CSV table of C-alpha atoms in Angstrom, one decimal:
chain,number,residue,atom,x,y,z
A,1,UNK,CA,0.1,0.1,0.0
A,2,UNK,CA,1.3,3.5,-0.3
A,3,UNK,CA,1.6,6.0,1.1
A,4,UNK,CA,1.5,9.5,0.8
A,5,UNK,CA,2.2,12.8,2.9
A,6,UNK,CA,1.6,15.6,2.4
A,7,UNK,CA,4.0,18.5,3.2
A,8,UNK,CA,3.1,22.1,3.4
A,9,UNK,CA,4.9,25.2,4.0
A,10,UNK,CA,3.6,28.1,6.3
A,11,UNK,CA,4.5,31.8,5.7
A,12,UNK,CA,4.5,33.6,8.8
A,13,UNK,CA,3.7,37.7,8.5
A,14,UNK,CA,3.9,38.7,11.6
A,15,UNK,CA,7.3,39.9,14.3
A,16,UNK,CA,7.8,37.4,16.7
A,17,UNK,CA,9.5,38.9,20.0
A,18,UNK,CA,11.2,37.1,22.5
A,19,UNK,CA,10.9,38.2,25.8
A,20,UNK,CA,13.3,37.1,28.8
A,21,UNK,CA,10.9,37.1,32.0
A,22,UNK,CA,10.7,35.9,35.7
A,23,UNK,CA,7.1,37.5,35.7
A,24,UNK,CA,3.9,35.9,35.9
A,25,UNK,CA,1.7,36.5,32.6
A,26,UNK,CA,-0.7,38.3,33.8
A,27,UNK,CA,1.6,40.4,35.7
A,28,UNK,CA,3.7,40.8,32.1
A,29,UNK,CA,0.7,41.5,30.0
A,30,UNK,CA,-0.3,44.2,33.1
A,31,UNK,CA,3.0,46.3,32.2
A,32,UNK,CA,2.7,45.7,28.3
A,33,UNK,CA,-0.7,47.3,28.5
A,34,UNK,CA,0.8,50.4,30.6
A,35,UNK,CA,3.5,50.6,28.4
A,36,UNK,CA,2.7,49.9,25.1
A,37,UNK,CA,-1.2,51.2,25.4
A,38,UNK,CA,-2.9,48.3,25.1
A,39,UNK,CA,-5.4,46.0,26.3
A,40,UNK,CA,-4.3,42.7,26.1
A,41,UNK,CA,-7.2,40.3,27.5
A,42,UNK,CA,-6.4,36.7,28.8
A,43,UNK,CA,-7.8,34.6,26.4
A,44,UNK,CA,-8.3,30.5,26.7
A,45,UNK,CA,-5.6,28.6,27.3
A,46,UNK,CA,-3.7,27.1,23.8
A,47,UNK,CA,-3.8,23.3,23.1
A,48,UNK,CA,-1.6,21.6,21.4
A,49,UNK,CA,-2.2,17.6,21.2
A,50,UNK,CA,1.1,15.7,20.3
A,51,UNK,CA,-1.1,12.4,19.3
A,52,UNK,CA,1.0,10.0,21.5
A,53,UNK,CA,3.4,12.2,23.9
A,54,UNK,CA,0.3,14.0,25.2
A,55,UNK,CA,-0.6,17.4,24.8
A,56,UNK,CA,0.8,20.8,26.1
A,57,UNK,CA,-1.1,24.2,27.7
A,58,UNK,CA,-0.2,27.9,26.9
A,59,UNK,CA,-1.6,31.0,28.5
A,60,UNK,CA,-2.6,33.3,25.8
A,61,UNK,CA,-3.3,36.9,26.0
A,62,UNK,CA,-4.7,39.3,22.7
A,63,UNK,CA,-4.8,42.3,21.8
A,64,UNK,CA,-7.1,43.3,18.6
A,65,UNK,CA,-7.9,46.1,16.5
A,66,UNK,CA,-8.7,46.7,12.4
A,67,UNK,CA,-5.1,47.4,11.8
A,68,UNK,CA,-3.3,45.8,14.9
A,69,UNK,CA,-2.9,42.3,16.3
A,70,UNK,CA,-0.6,41.4,19.8
A,71,UNK,CA,-0.6,38.0,20.7
A,72,UNK,CA,1.3,37.2,24.0
A,73,UNK,CA,2.2,33.6,25.0
A,74,UNK,CA,4.0,31.7,27.7
A,75,UNK,CA,6.8,29.3,25.8
A,76,UNK,CA,6.9,26.7,28.6
A,77,UNK,CA,3.6,24.7,29.1
A,78,UNK,CA,1.7,25.4,32.5
A,79,UNK,CA,0.3,21.7,32.5
A,80,UNK,CA,3.3,19.3,33.5
A,81,UNK,CA,4.6,16.9,30.1
A,82,UNK,CA,6.4,13.9,29.9
A,83,UNK,CA,8.3,15.8,27.0
A,84,UNK,CA,12.1,16.9,27.3
A,85,UNK,CA,10.7,20.1,25.4
A,86,UNK,CA,7.7,21.6,27.0
A,87,UNK,CA,8.0,24.2,24.6
A,88,UNK,CA,5.6,25.7,22.3
A,89,UNK,CA,8.8,27.0,19.7
A,90,UNK,CA,11.3,24.9,21.6
A,91,UNK,CA,13.8,26.6,19.4
A,92,UNK,CA,14.0,29.4,21.1
A,93,UNK,CA,13.6,27.7,24.6
A,94,UNK,CA,15.3,30.4,26.7
A,95,UNK,CA,12.5,32.9,25.9
A,96,UNK,CA,10.3,32.8,28.9
A,97,UNK,CA,7.3,34.8,26.1
A,98,UNK,CA,7.4,34.8,22.7
A,99,UNK,CA,4.9,37.9,21.6
A,100,UNK,CA,3.6,37.9,18.0
A,101,UNK,CA,2.7,41.1,16.4
A,102,UNK,CA,0.6,41.0,12.8
A,103,UNK,CA,0.2,43.9,10.8
A,104,UNK,CA,2.5,46.1,12.2
A,105,UNK,CA,4.1,49.7,10.1
A,106,UNK,CA,6.8,48.2,8.7
A,107,UNK,CA,10.6,47.9,10.5
A,108,UNK,CA,11.0,50.8,11.8
A,109,UNK,CA,7.7,49.8,14.4
A,110,UNK,CA,9.5,47.3,15.4
A,111,UNK,CA,12.6,48.5,15.9
A,112,UNK,CA,10.5,51.0,18.2
A,113,UNK,CA,8.9,47.9,19.6
A,114,UNK,CA,12.1,46.5,21.0
A,115,UNK,CA,13.2,49.3,22.3
A,116,UNK,CA,9.8,50.1,24.4
A,117,UNK,CA,10.4,46.3,25.2
A,118,UNK,CA,13.6,46.4,26.3
A,119,UNK,CA,12.9,49.3,28.7
A,120,UNK,CA,10.3,47.8,31.0
A,121,UNK,CA,11.8,47.1,34.4
A,122,UNK,CA,10.3,43.5,34.4
A,123,UNK,CA,12.2,42.5,31.2
A,124,UNK,CA,15.6,41.0,31.1
A,125,UNK,CA,16.3,40.2,27.7
A,126,UNK,CA,14.1,40.9,24.3
A,127,UNK,CA,15.0,39.9,21.1
A,128,UNK,CA,13.5,39.7,17.3
A,129,UNK,CA,13.2,36.7,15.4
A,130,UNK,CA,11.9,35.8,11.7
A,131,UNK,CA,9.2,33.4,12.0
A,132,UNK,CA,10.4,31.6,9.0
A,133,UNK,CA,13.3,30.4,10.1
A,134,UNK,CA,12.3,28.3,13.1
A,135,UNK,CA,11.7,25.0,12.7
A,136,UNK,CA,8.2,24.8,14.7
A,137,UNK,CA,6.6,27.5,13.6
A,138,UNK,CA,3.7,25.7,13.1
A,139,UNK,CA,3.6,26.1,16.6
A,140,UNK,CA,2.8,29.5,16.6
A,141,UNK,CA,0.4,30.0,13.6
A,142,UNK,CA,-3.1,30.8,15.6
């Protein structure tokens, strides 16, 4: 019997920032709301079911307008897991949170946002990534 596999390439059209922060997710969302004048609202947990390995659960905050979308995602699963790497993006497991920004205003907006994120007291380190270069970019497509 022949087996066919479907290979799909996803194009990510959002800017991705990795944040290192030891604070709780709701505290970080509050700080981002104040600093960037957003309204990040907690959404139902993001569930990632891995067929034979169990499931991963991630907290998820969303700010959406007609022109701009911010998603704050916790990178490490909040549910206990038997996996060696219980991360949403295992390629960048050093980062505690991921901030995905869709429909931004170009590279200058990304650079300004990077500076604003780095200026927050609760953020120890921030870095911007190209989501298309990540191995597990499918996990970030919501």
